[in-house]
Amino acid sequence: MPMNPDLEKERQGGTFDVEQLTHILDGGRDKTLKRHFLEQEVLKDPVFRGPDTRFLSREELFGELLRKHVAVIKKTQELSIDDINEASTIYSAAMNNNVGPLTLHSVAFVAPLDLMADDEQKKKWLIPAKKYEIIGCYAQTELGHGSFIRGLETRADYDVNTQQFVLNTPTETAIKWWVGGCVAVGDIGPKFGFGGVDNGYLCLNNVRIPRDNLLAKTGKVLEDGTYVKPENPKVVYGSMLGIRAALPKVGAYNLSKAVTIAIRYSCVRHQSEIKPGCGEPQVLDYQTQQHKLFPLLATAYAFHTVGVWMLDFHSTVMNEINEGHYHRLAEDHVLAAGLKAVINWKTHEGIEICRFSCGGHGYSLASSLPVIYVNHVANSTAEGETVILLLQTAVYLMKCVIDLEQGTPLDPSVAYLDQSFSKSEQWCSDVDMHSLLKAIQFRSKKFTEYVSSFVKKELMATGNQQLAFNKHKVILVECAKAHTEAVIMNAFVTKVDEILQSNPSVGKVLSLLCQIYGVTEILAHSGDYIQYEYLRKIDLDNIQDQLFKLYTYIRPEAVLLVDAFDFHDEVLKSILGRYDGQVYENMFKWAKASPFNKQDQGTFRKYIQQLKQAKL
Ligand SMILES: CCCCCCCCCC/C=C\C/C=C/C(=O)SCCNC(=O)CCNC(=O)[C@H](O)C(C)(C)COP(=O)(O)OP(=O)(O)OC[C@H]1O[C@@H](n2cnc3c(N)ncnc32)[C@H](O)[C@@H]1OP(=O)(O)O
Ligand SMILES: Cc1cc2nc3c(=O)[nH]c(=O)nc-3n(C[C@H](O)[C@H](O)[C@H](O)COP(=O)(O)OP(=O)(O)OC[C@H]3O[C@@H](n4cnc5c(N)ncnc54)[C@H](O)[C@@H]3O)c2cc1C
């Protein structure tokens, strides 16, 4: 199909090599080539062809995705793939923006076995689980409790005579609920999205399991019922940590899809007039459309950068823990908690803005933006609800203030809290990314001190830390967000500095995005900078001008920057986001193919006939 002339023109501009940026995003040219190879292995294989999942009922969708997921597993094993990114490539190429039915088996059943089973148990369960000889799930949440783990009601009473645990869900609120991939007792019914996953319920009534079913790499129960605590009790939370550490990159992936669709479509879509009689401009030429999408484009790059960094950090900490060193578990937990919470929340807001920016066609499943949205938005609740996780980060920051007062060294990711910040010169409209980072770190430091003063005062008054925290949860959450933004901006600036050395032209365009991210973040909290006397109105006016100027620099690069995400059309599965920009013709073809247009709507005639006969 010929290229849409608008997109053809957009691809003639630009100041950087798109392919080199794709290689950077993938982690090197070889990884790009391997990703292309794996995508083609899926896209050319007829087993992965099937009905357009956007036309399917819940039951049909589950069946089709299970069929495809099994094919993904076979393909992954056939190609001897064990790298998680490569396995994700095969999965994403097949799932059409859905979550596959066996996802939880891999991420929430196999992972904890790997983390907490002893060698005997690994032989017994981990090996068959990896071969899908056992299909598992993660049944933690109950009808009555999800966030408050210590409130869970399910019982496991040890019967010393039979060396068994007797499992019971003694109350209705104890029924296991939301259990992804739980095929035992029942499905919890239709959901907002996640149609590919059978989130189940599980009632337990005197279910007996052998003592050695308790994963024993950390804690264990001896024959006489004595509980031997793990060396570090918090390691039992580790299975949630793994998914949380991965979810920032998942958020970046989903936001990258959404901005790719919205920016390509915004170049194809002509609407209204700027100069009467001069034709309808591309909607991406409107400053308001740029203001919707360019901060999100910058955000997608920022989230990808910090998502890769978080996974590397988490993997290092897990290796240390495997060698018995737990000193970075707390930092890993709160970084994963804060980044998972902020990134997935801002991502689902961003996907919605991308949908809005495509007008009516964004509301059509032809765009796939609704599909990406409803499947992504679960990540702000699942694996730890947003506020819950931000409070974890906030409590850690309160401890950092005490550590600072006591002269205890801080973890690297919060070292800036011990730095002094000052800004004397007036900001003009070309503030560099390092100065923007300093400002964002300054705000986080000041906010942490401000919140800590309230919590301390409350603690003095009540002597109860939980009460003190509970009274100031709103500002504790904001404090955790401010810190997490400092972590994100620091990772982005660090990566862009590195790329500026290795590939100046790519680094330059990314530095523009980094400035957009930083200026947007500062303007979103401008009152704090005035209140803390770090910025004046003139500074804020100047960086607002800077933001609009940055949009003009990014405008000719925008399509190339989303092309660099390198989504194959069959992976993106969006008519608005097609690489060739041939939207209208394919929208019409897609609509005509809808089963709704195929079935004779006998029901319509039947009921309208009744209406006519009723002679109202
Ligand atoms: C691997 C590839 C993945 C790819 C991803 C693909 C997409 C996957 C899609 C996933 C979607 C759906 C699946 C969803 C599954 C689920 O939802 S599973 C259930 C998840 N549930 C939760 O997250 C519950 C949230 N609540 C909690 O975590 C705890 O209740 C909470 C932390 C809030 C409170 O813990 P408490 O023990 O009650 O009390 P607290 O004092 O706060 O904590 C005690 C102590 O422990 C430390 N801590 C807490 N959590 C962790 C942790 N995870 N790791 C390490 N340490 C932890 C905390 O800091 C305290 O330490 P302190 O030193 O005593 O202060
Ligand atoms: C798509 C999806 C898939 C899931 N898959 C699984 C799975 O496979 N296995 C599994 O075990 N679970 C699963 N879950 C459940 C998930 O882990 C829980 O929904 C999540 O932990 C939130 O708990 P909750 O639903 O009890 O919400 P609640 O904790 O009841 O939250 C409700 C509200 O109360 C607020 N709140 C709660 N506690 C506090 C507090 N201490 N301070 C301030 N505010 C508070 C929250 O911020 C929120 O606004 C899944 C959920 C979804 C949506």
PDB file of N, CA and C in Angstrom, residues 52-137:
ATOM      1  N   ASP A  52      -9.942 -11.229  14.472  1.00  0.00           N
ATOM      2  CA  ASP A  52      -9.568  -9.962  15.118  1.00  0.00           C
ATOM      3  C   ASP A  52     -10.137  -9.978  16.535  1.00  0.00           C
ATOM      4  N   THR A  53      -9.287  -9.988  17.512  1.00  0.00           N
ATOM      5  CA  THR A  53      -9.741 -10.176  18.908  1.00  0.00           C
ATOM      6  C   THR A  53     -10.661  -9.046  19.361  1.00  0.00           C
ATOM      7  N   ARG A  54     -10.647  -7.919  18.625  1.00  0.00           N
ATOM      8  CA  ARG A  54     -11.509  -6.786  19.034  1.00  0.00           C
ATOM      9  C   ARG A  54     -12.976  -7.071  18.765  1.00  0.00           C
ATOM     10  N   PHE A  55     -13.253  -8.098  17.926  1.00  0.00           N
ATOM     11  CA  PHE A  55     -14.653  -8.426  17.605  1.00  0.00           C
ATOM     12  C   PHE A  55     -15.185  -9.559  18.474  1.00  0.00           C
ATOM     13  N   LEU A  56     -14.364 -10.089  19.377  1.00  0.00           N
ATOM     14  CA  LEU A  56     -14.764 -11.319  20.081  1.00  0.00           C
ATOM     15  C   LEU A  56     -15.489 -11.050  21.400  1.00  0.00           C
ATOM     16  N   SER A  57     -16.361 -11.994  21.783  1.00  0.00           N
ATOM     17  CA  SER A  57     -16.997 -11.934  23.109  1.00  0.00           C
ATOM     18  C   SER A  57     -15.949 -12.309  24.155  1.00  0.00           C
ATOM     19  N   ARG A  58     -16.259 -12.141  25.429  1.00  0.00           N
ATOM     20  CA  ARG A  58     -15.340 -12.487  26.515  1.00  0.00           C
ATOM     21  C   ARG A  58     -14.937 -13.950  26.395  1.00  0.00           C
ATOM     22  N   GLU A  59     -15.921 -14.825  26.213  1.00  0.00           N
ATOM     23  CA  GLU A  59     -15.631 -16.258  26.167  1.00  0.00           C
ATOM     24  C   GLU A  59     -14.772 -16.575  24.943  1.00  0.00           C
ATOM     25  N   GLU A  60     -15.149 -15.971  23.778  1.00  0.00           N
ATOM     26  CA  GLU A  60     -14.360 -16.236  22.553  1.00  0.00           C
ATOM     27  C   GLU A  60     -12.938 -15.713  22.730  1.00  0.00           C
ATOM     28  N   LEU A  61     -12.825 -14.516  23.340  1.00  0.00           N
ATOM     29  CA  LEU A  61     -11.502 -13.886  23.526  1.00  0.00           C
ATOM     30  C   LEU A  61     -10.623 -14.783  24.384  1.00  0.00           C
ATOM     31  N   PHE A  62     -11.190 -15.287  25.483  1.00  0.00           N
ATOM     32  CA  PHE A  62     -10.380 -16.123  26.381  1.00  0.00           C
ATOM     33  C   PHE A  62      -9.877 -17.354  25.624  1.00  0.00           C
ATOM     34  N   GLY A  63     -10.792 -17.983  24.901  1.00  0.00           N
ATOM     35  CA  GLY A  63     -10.414 -19.197  24.153  1.00  0.00           C
ATOM     36  C   GLY A  63      -9.349 -18.912  23.114  1.00  0.00           C
ATOM     37  N   GLU A  64      -9.529 -17.837  22.374  1.00  0.00           N
ATOM     38  CA  GLU A  64      -8.563 -17.497  21.308  1.00  0.00           C
ATOM     39  C   GLU A  64      -7.207 -17.139  21.896  1.00  0.00           C
ATOM     40  N   LEU A  65      -7.209 -16.384  22.982  1.00  0.00           N
ATOM     41  CA  LEU A  65      -5.929 -15.982  23.593  1.00  0.00           C
ATOM     42  C   LEU A  65      -5.245 -17.182  24.240  1.00  0.00           C
ATOM     43  N   LEU A  66      -6.035 -18.120  24.794  1.00  0.00           N
ATOM     44  CA  LEU A  66      -5.412 -19.320  25.376  1.00  0.00           C
ATOM     45  C   LEU A  66      -4.765 -20.139  24.263  1.00  0.00           C
ATOM     46  N   ARG A  67      -5.474 -20.247  23.138  1.00  0.00           N
ATOM     47  CA  ARG A  67      -4.903 -20.979  21.997  1.00  0.00           C
ATOM     48  C   ARG A  67      -3.593 -20.333  21.569  1.00  0.00           C
ATOM     49  N   LYS A  68      -3.601 -19.008  21.468  1.00  0.00           N
ATOM     50  CA  LYS A  68      -2.395 -18.288  21.037  1.00  0.00           C
ATOM     51  C   LYS A  68      -1.300 -18.368  22.097  1.00  0.00           C
ATOM     52  N   HIS A  69      -1.694 -18.300  23.357  1.00  0.00           N
ATOM     53  CA  HIS A  69      -0.677 -18.312  24.415  1.00  0.00           C
ATOM     54  C   HIS A  69       0.050 -19.662  24.420  1.00  0.00           C
ATOM     55  N   VAL A  70      -0.718 -20.730  24.214  1.00  0.00           N
ATOM     56  CA  VAL A  70      -0.088 -22.063  24.127  1.00  0.00           C
ATOM     57  C   VAL A  70       0.875 -22.098  22.935  1.00  0.00           C
ATOM     58  N   ALA A  71       0.449 -21.475  21.828  1.00  0.00           N
ATOM     59  CA  ALA A  71       1.332 -21.429  20.648  1.00  0.00           C
ATOM     60  C   ALA A  71       2.582 -20.595  20.941  1.00  0.00           C
ATOM     61  N   VAL A  72       2.421 -19.538  21.730  1.00  0.00           N
ATOM     62  CA  VAL A  72       3.579 -18.699  22.128  1.00  0.00           C
ATOM     63  C   VAL A  72       4.562 -19.539  22.937  1.00  0.00           C
ATOM     64  N   ILE A  73       4.029 -20.317  23.857  1.00  0.00           N
ATOM     65  CA  ILE A  73       4.885 -21.153  24.712  1.00  0.00           C
ATOM     66  C   ILE A  73       5.639 -22.177  23.864  1.00  0.00           C
ATOM     67  N   LYS A  74       4.929 -22.786  22.929  1.00  0.00           N
ATOM     68  CA  LYS A  74       5.576 -23.783  22.058  1.00  0.00           C
ATOM     69  C   LYS A  74       6.652 -23.118  21.191  1.00  0.00           C
ATOM     70  N   LYS A  75       6.321 -21.954  20.648  1.00  0.00           N
ATOM     71  CA  LYS A  75       7.286 -21.229  19.801  1.00  0.00           C
ATOM     72  C   LYS A  75       8.512 -20.835  20.618  1.00  0.00           C
ATOM     73  N   THR A  76       8.293 -20.384  21.846  1.00  0.00           N
ATOM     74  CA  THR A  76       9.404 -19.960  22.720  1.00  0.00           C
ATOM     75  C   THR A  76      10.315 -21.141  23.012  1.00  0.00           C
ATOM     76  N   GLN A  77       9.699 -22.287  23.262  1.00  0.00           N
ATOM     77  CA  GLN A  77      10.506 -23.494  23.550  1.00  0.00           C
ATOM     78  C   GLN A  77      11.173 -23.993  22.272  1.00  0.00           C
ATOM     79  N   GLU A  78      10.464 -23.916  21.171  1.00  0.00           N
ATOM     80  CA  GLU A  78      11.011 -24.379  19.866  1.00  0.00           C
ATOM     81  C   GLU A  78      12.268 -23.568  19.508  1.00  0.00           C
ATOM     82  N   LEU A  79      12.239 -22.287  19.847  1.00  0.00           N
ATOM     83  CA  LEU A  79      13.380 -21.419  19.499  1.00  0.00           C
ATOM     84  C   LEU A  79      14.407 -21.355  20.629  1.00  0.00           C
ATOM     85  N   SER A  80      14.155 -22.168  21.699  1.00  0.00           N
ATOM     86  CA  SER A  80      15.080 -22.190  22.862  1.00  0.00           C
ATOM     87  C   SER A  80      15.342 -20.794  23.421  1.00  0.00           C
ATOM     88  N   ILE A  81      14.260 -20.061  23.617  1.00  0.00           N
ATOM     89  CA  ILE A  81      14.371 -18.698  24.158  1.00  0.00           C
ATOM     90  C   ILE A  81      14.232 -18.753  25.669  1.00  0.00           C
ATOM     91  N   ASP A  82      15.210 -18.202  26.411  1.00  0.00           N
ATOM     92  CA  ASP A  82      15.022 -18.095  27.860  1.00  0.00           C
ATOM     93  C   ASP A  82      15.253 -16.676  28.367  1.00  0.00           C
ATOM     94  N   ASP A  83      15.600 -15.760  27.455  1.00  0.00           N
ATOM     95  CA  ASP A  83      15.751 -14.356  27.875  1.00  0.00           C
ATOM     96  C   ASP A  83      14.361 -13.718  28.006  1.00  0.00           C
ATOM     97  N   ILE A  84      14.090 -13.049  29.135  1.00  0.00           N
ATOM     98  CA  ILE A  84      12.747 -12.522  29.402  1.00  0.00           C
ATOM     99  C   ILE A  84      12.318 -11.502  28.352  1.00  0.00           C
ATOM    100  N   ASN A  85      13.248 -10.680  27.860  1.00  0.00           N
ATOM    101  CA  ASN A  85      12.878  -9.679  26.848  1.00  0.00           C
ATOM    102  C   ASN A  85      12.532 -10.356  25.527  1.00  0.00           C
ATOM    103  N   GLU A  86      13.269 -11.396  25.189  1.00  0.00           N
ATOM    104  CA  GLU A  86      12.992 -12.108  23.933  1.00  0.00           C
ATOM    105  C   GLU A  86      11.680 -12.873  24.049  1.00  0.00           C
ATOM    106  N   ALA A  87      11.448 -13.467  25.218  1.00  0.00           N
ATOM    107  CA  ALA A  87      10.170 -14.175  25.425  1.00  0.00           C
ATOM    108  C   ALA A  87       9.011 -13.176  25.345  1.00  0.00           C
ATOM    109  N   SER A  88       9.222 -11.968  25.897  1.00  0.00           N
ATOM    110  CA  SER A  88       8.176 -10.936  25.842  1.00  0.00           C
ATOM    111  C   SER A  88       7.911 -10.505  24.407  1.00  0.00           C
ATOM    112  N   THR A  89       8.924 -10.501  23.571  1.00  0.00           N
ATOM    113  CA  THR A  89       8.749 -10.129  22.160  1.00  0.00           C
ATOM    114  C   THR A  89       7.812 -11.106  21.465  1.00  0.00           C
ATOM    115  N   ILE A  90       8.014 -12.388  21.692  1.00  0.00           N
ATOM    116  CA  ILE A  90       7.148 -13.414  21.073  1.00  0.00           C
ATOM    117  C   ILE A  90       5.719 -13.264  21.601  1.00  0.00           C
ATOM    118  N   TYR A  91       5.614 -13.066  22.906  1.00  0.00           N
ATOM    119  CA  TYR A  91       4.305 -12.901  23.570  1.00  0.00           C
ATOM    120  C   TYR A  91       3.580 -11.668  23.001  1.00  0.00           C
ATOM    121  N   SER A  92       4.257 -10.537  22.960  1.00  0.00           N
ATOM    122  CA  SER A  92       3.610  -9.285  22.522  1.00  0.00           C
ATOM    123  C   SER A  92       3.216  -9.347  21.060  1.00  0.00           C
ATOM    124  N   ALA A  93       3.990 -10.058  20.255  1.00  0.00           N
ATOM    125  CA  ALA A  93       3.677 -10.144  18.821  1.00  0.00           C
ATOM    126  C   ALA A  93       2.410 -10.958  18.594  1.00  0.00           C
ATOM    127  N   ALA A  94       2.059 -11.777  19.578  1.00  0.00           N
ATOM    128  CA  ALA A  94       0.892 -12.666  19.397  1.00  0.00           C
ATOM    129  C   ALA A  94      -0.362 -12.157  20.094  1.00  0.00           C
ATOM    130  N   MET A  95      -0.209 -11.344  21.137  1.00  0.00           N
ATOM    131  CA  MET A  95      -1.336 -11.076  22.030  1.00  0.00           C
ATOM    132  C   MET A  95      -2.237  -9.914  21.613  1.00  0.00           C
ATOM    133  N   ASN A  96      -1.871  -9.163  20.582  1.00  0.00           N
ATOM    134  CA  ASN A  96      -2.737  -8.058  20.109  1.00  0.00           C
ATOM    135  C   ASN A  96      -3.194  -7.150  21.241  1.00  0.00           C
ATOM    136  N   ASN A  97      -2.257  -6.672  22.060  1.00  0.00           N
ATOM    137  CA  ASN A  97      -2.530  -5.713  23.142  1.00  0.00           C
ATOM    138  C   ASN A  97      -3.326  -6.329  24.293  1.00  0.00           C
ATOM    139  N   ASN A  98      -3.448  -7.659  24.330  1.00  0.00           N
ATOM    140  CA  ASN A  98      -4.137  -8.311  25.454  1.00  0.00           C
ATOM    141  C   ASN A  98      -3.144  -8.917  26.431  1.00  0.00           C
ATOM    142  N   VAL A  99      -3.650  -9.305  27.625  1.00  0.00           N
ATOM    143  CA  VAL A  99      -2.831 -10.035  28.585  1.00  0.00           C
ATOM    144  C   VAL A  99      -3.210 -11.509  28.431  1.00  0.00           C
ATOM    145  N   GLY A 100      -2.250 -12.352  28.242  1.00  0.00           N
ATOM    146  CA  GLY A 100      -2.531 -13.757  27.965  1.00  0.00           C
ATOM    147  C   GLY A 100      -2.944 -14.545  29.197  1.00  0.00           C
ATOM    148  N   PRO A 101      -3.771 -15.601  29.029  1.00  0.00           N
ATOM    149  CA  PRO A 101      -4.304 -16.370  30.155  1.00  0.00           C
ATOM    150  C   PRO A 101      -3.232 -17.016  31.033  1.00  0.00           C
ATOM    151  N   LEU A 102      -2.054 -17.279  30.492  1.00  0.00           N
ATOM    152  CA  LEU A 102      -1.025 -17.983  31.273  1.00  0.00           C
ATOM    153  C   LEU A 102       0.045 -17.033  31.795  1.00  0.00           C
ATOM    154  N   THR A 103      -0.232 -15.722  31.680  1.00  0.00           N
ATOM    155  CA  THR A 103       0.757 -14.732  32.141  1.00  0.00           C
ATOM    156  C   THR A 103       1.051 -14.891  33.623  1.00  0.00           C
ATOM    157  N   LEU A 104      -0.014 -15.055  34.406  1.00  0.00           N
ATOM    158  CA  LEU A 104       0.199 -15.123  35.857  1.00  0.00           C
ATOM    159  C   LEU A 104       0.949 -16.392  36.250  1.00  0.00           C
ATOM    160  N   HIS A 105       0.784 -17.437  35.480  1.00  0.00           N
ATOM    161  CA  HIS A 105       1.547 -18.662  35.776  1.00  0.00           C
ATOM    162  C   HIS A 105       3.045 -18.329  35.748  1.00  0.00           C
ATOM    163  N   SER A 106       3.449 -17.575  34.718  1.00  0.00           N
ATOM    164  CA  SER A 106       4.886 -17.260  34.559  1.00  0.00           C
ATOM    165  C   SER A 106       5.357 -16.245  35.589  1.00  0.00           C
ATOM    166  N   VAL A 107       4.623 -15.113  35.696  1.00  0.00           N
ATOM    167  CA  VAL A 107       5.165 -14.008  36.491  1.00  0.00           C
ATOM    168  C   VAL A 107       4.837 -14.121  37.969  1.00  0.00           C
ATOM    169  N   ALA A 108       3.760 -14.856  38.322  1.00  0.00           N
ATOM    170  CA  ALA A 108       3.339 -14.831  39.724  1.00  0.00           C
ATOM    171  C   ALA A 108       3.358 -16.211  40.368  1.00  0.00           C
ATOM    172  N   PHE A 109       3.594 -17.280  39.567  1.00  0.00           N
ATOM    173  CA  PHE A 109       3.668 -18.635  40.157  1.00  0.00           C
ATOM    174  C   PHE A 109       5.088 -19.171  40.023  1.00  0.00           C
ATOM    175  N   VAL A 110       5.627 -19.129  38.819  1.00  0.00           N
ATOM    176  CA  VAL A 110       6.986 -19.636  38.602  1.00  0.00           C
ATOM    177  C   VAL A 110       8.004 -18.759  39.336  1.00  0.00           C
ATOM    178  N   ALA A 111       7.824 -17.436  39.252  1.00  0.00           N
ATOM    179  CA  ALA A 111       8.795 -16.527  39.882  1.00  0.00           C
ATOM    180  C   ALA A 111       8.927 -16.775  41.388  1.00  0.00           C
ATOM    181  N   PRO A 112       7.794 -16.854  42.152  1.00  0.00           N
ATOM    182  CA  PRO A 112       7.948 -17.134  43.582  1.00  0.00           C
ATOM    183  C   PRO A 112       8.577 -18.503  43.873  1.00  0.00           C
ATOM    184  N   LEU A 113       8.288 -19.486  43.020  1.00  0.00           N
ATOM    185  CA  LEU A 113       8.924 -20.801  43.210  1.00  0.00           C
ATOM    186  C   LEU A 113      10.435 -20.650  43.083  1.00  0.00           C
ATOM    187  N   ASP A 114      10.829 -19.868  42.087  1.00  0.00           N
ATOM    188  CA  ASP A 114      12.256 -19.652  41.850  1.00  0.00           C
ATOM    189  C   ASP A 114      12.883 -18.955  43.052  1.00  0.00           C
ATOM    190  N   LEU A 115      12.120 -18.045  43.640  1.00  0.00           N
ATOM    191  CA  LEU A 115      12.636 -17.194  44.721  1.00  0.00           C
ATOM    192  C   LEU A 115      12.618 -17.906  46.072  1.00  0.00           C
ATOM    193  N   MET A 116      11.588 -18.721  46.321  1.00  0.00           N
ATOM    194  CA  MET A 116      11.390 -19.172  47.703  1.00  0.00           C
ATOM    195  C   MET A 116      11.354 -20.676  47.896  1.00  0.00           C
ATOM    196  N   ALA A 117      11.492 -21.451  46.818  1.00  0.00           N
ATOM    197  CA  ALA A 117      11.501 -22.913  46.991  1.00  0.00           C
ATOM    198  C   ALA A 117      12.933 -23.372  47.260  1.00  0.00           C
ATOM    199  N   ASP A 118      13.040 -24.409  48.118  1.00  0.00           N
ATOM    200  CA  ASP A 118      14.399 -24.944  48.319  1.00  0.00           C
ATOM    201  C   ASP A 118      14.711 -25.901  47.171  1.00  0.00           C
ATOM    202  N   ASP A 119      15.908 -26.462  47.165  1.00  0.00           N
ATOM    203  CA  ASP A 119      16.341 -27.255  46.005  1.00  0.00           C
ATOM    204  C   ASP A 119      15.413 -28.444  45.739  1.00  0.00           C
ATOM    205  N   GLU A 120      15.018 -29.135  46.832  1.00  0.00           N
ATOM    206  CA  GLU A 120      14.105 -30.271  46.676  1.00  0.00           C
ATOM    207  C   GLU A 120      12.801 -29.831  45.997  1.00  0.00           C
ATOM    208  N   GLN A 121      12.272 -28.734  46.530  1.00  0.00           N
ATOM    209  CA  GLN A 121      10.978 -28.231  46.024  1.00  0.00           C
ATOM    210  C   GLN A 121      11.105 -27.748  44.585  1.00  0.00           C
ATOM    211  N   LYS A 122      12.287 -27.211  44.245  1.00  0.00           N
ATOM    212  CA  LYS A 122      12.481 -26.749  42.857  1.00  0.00           C
ATOM    213  C   LYS A 122      12.389 -27.944  41.912  1.00  0.00           C
ATOM    214  N   LYS A 123      13.014 -29.046  42.339  1.00  0.00           N
ATOM    215  CA  LYS A 123      12.955 -30.250  41.484  1.00  0.00           C
ATOM    216  C   LYS A 123      11.500 -30.707  41.327  1.00  0.00           C
ATOM    217  N   LYS A 124      10.774 -30.625  42.441  1.00  0.00           N
ATOM    218  CA  LYS A 124       9.409 -31.178  42.469  1.00  0.00           C
ATOM    219  C   LYS A 124       8.416 -30.276  41.734  1.00  0.00           C
ATOM    220  N   TRP A 125       8.604 -28.917  41.851  1.00  0.00           N
ATOM    221  CA  TRP A 125       7.574 -28.050  41.296  1.00  0.00           C
ATOM    222  C   TRP A 125       8.098 -27.074  40.241  1.00  0.00           C
ATOM    223  N   LEU A 126       9.288 -26.510  40.500  1.00  0.00           N
ATOM    224  CA  LEU A 126       9.731 -25.451  39.577  1.00  0.00           C
ATOM    225  C   LEU A 126       9.994 -26.018  38.185  1.00  0.00           C
ATOM    226  N   ILE A 127      10.663 -27.144  38.132  1.00  0.00           N
ATOM    227  CA  ILE A 127      10.988 -27.715  36.819  1.00  0.00           C
ATOM    228  C   ILE A 127       9.726 -28.065  36.036  1.00  0.00           C
ATOM    229  N   PRO A 128       8.768 -28.812  36.635  1.00  0.00           N
ATOM    230  CA  PRO A 128       7.524 -29.080  35.880  1.00  0.00           C
ATOM    231  C   PRO A 128       6.718 -27.821  35.596  1.00  0.00           C
ATOM    232  N   ALA A 129       6.789 -26.824  36.513  1.00  0.00           N
ATOM    233  CA  ALA A 129       6.024 -25.581  36.274  1.00  0.00           C
ATOM    234  C   ALA A 129       6.583 -24.847  35.058  1.00  0.00           C
ATOM    235  N   LYS A 130       7.924 -24.854  34.936  1.00  0.00           N
ATOM    236  CA  LYS A 130       8.542 -24.180  33.784  1.00  0.00           C
ATOM    237  C   LYS A 130       8.186 -24.892  32.488  1.00  0.00           C
ATOM    238  N   LYS A 131       7.864 -26.200  32.596  1.00  0.00           N
ATOM    239  CA  LYS A 131       7.474 -26.959  31.408  1.00  0.00           C
ATOM    240  C   LYS A 131       5.951 -26.969  31.239  1.00  0.00           C
ATOM    241  N   TYR A 132       5.275 -26.197  32.080  1.00  0.00           N
ATOM    242  CA  TYR A 132       3.804 -26.139  32.032  1.00  0.00           C
ATOM    243  C   TYR A 132       3.166 -27.493  32.305  1.00  0.00           C
ATOM    244  N   GLU A 133       3.900 -28.382  33.003  1.00  0.00           N
ATOM    245  CA  GLU A 133       3.284 -29.649  33.429  1.00  0.00           C
ATOM    246  C   GLU A 133       2.392 -29.390  34.643  1.00  0.00           C
ATOM    247  N   ILE A 134       2.749 -28.308  35.359  1.00  0.00           N
ATOM    248  CA  ILE A 134       1.865 -27.796  36.425  1.00  0.00           C
ATOM    249  C   ILE A 134       1.506 -26.366  36.027  1.00  0.00           C
ATOM    250  N   ILE A 135       0.222 -25.989  36.109  1.00  0.00           N
ATOM    251  CA  ILE A 135      -0.180 -24.605  35.847  1.00  0.00           C
ATOM    252  C   ILE A 135      -0.568 -23.997  37.189  1.00  0.00           C
ATOM    253  N   GLY A 136       0.067 -22.870  37.535  1.00  0.00           N
ATOM    254  CA  GLY A 136      -0.211 -22.296  38.854  1.00  0.00           C
ATOM    255  C   GLY A 136      -0.718 -20.875  38.788  1.00  0.00           C
ATOM    256  N   CYS A 137      -1.081 -20.366  39.941  1.00  0.00           N
ATOM    257  CA  CYS A 137      -1.536 -18.976  40.044  1.00  0.00           C
ATOM    258  C   CYS A 137      -1.058 -18.424  41.379  1.00  0.00           C
TER     259      CYS A 137
END
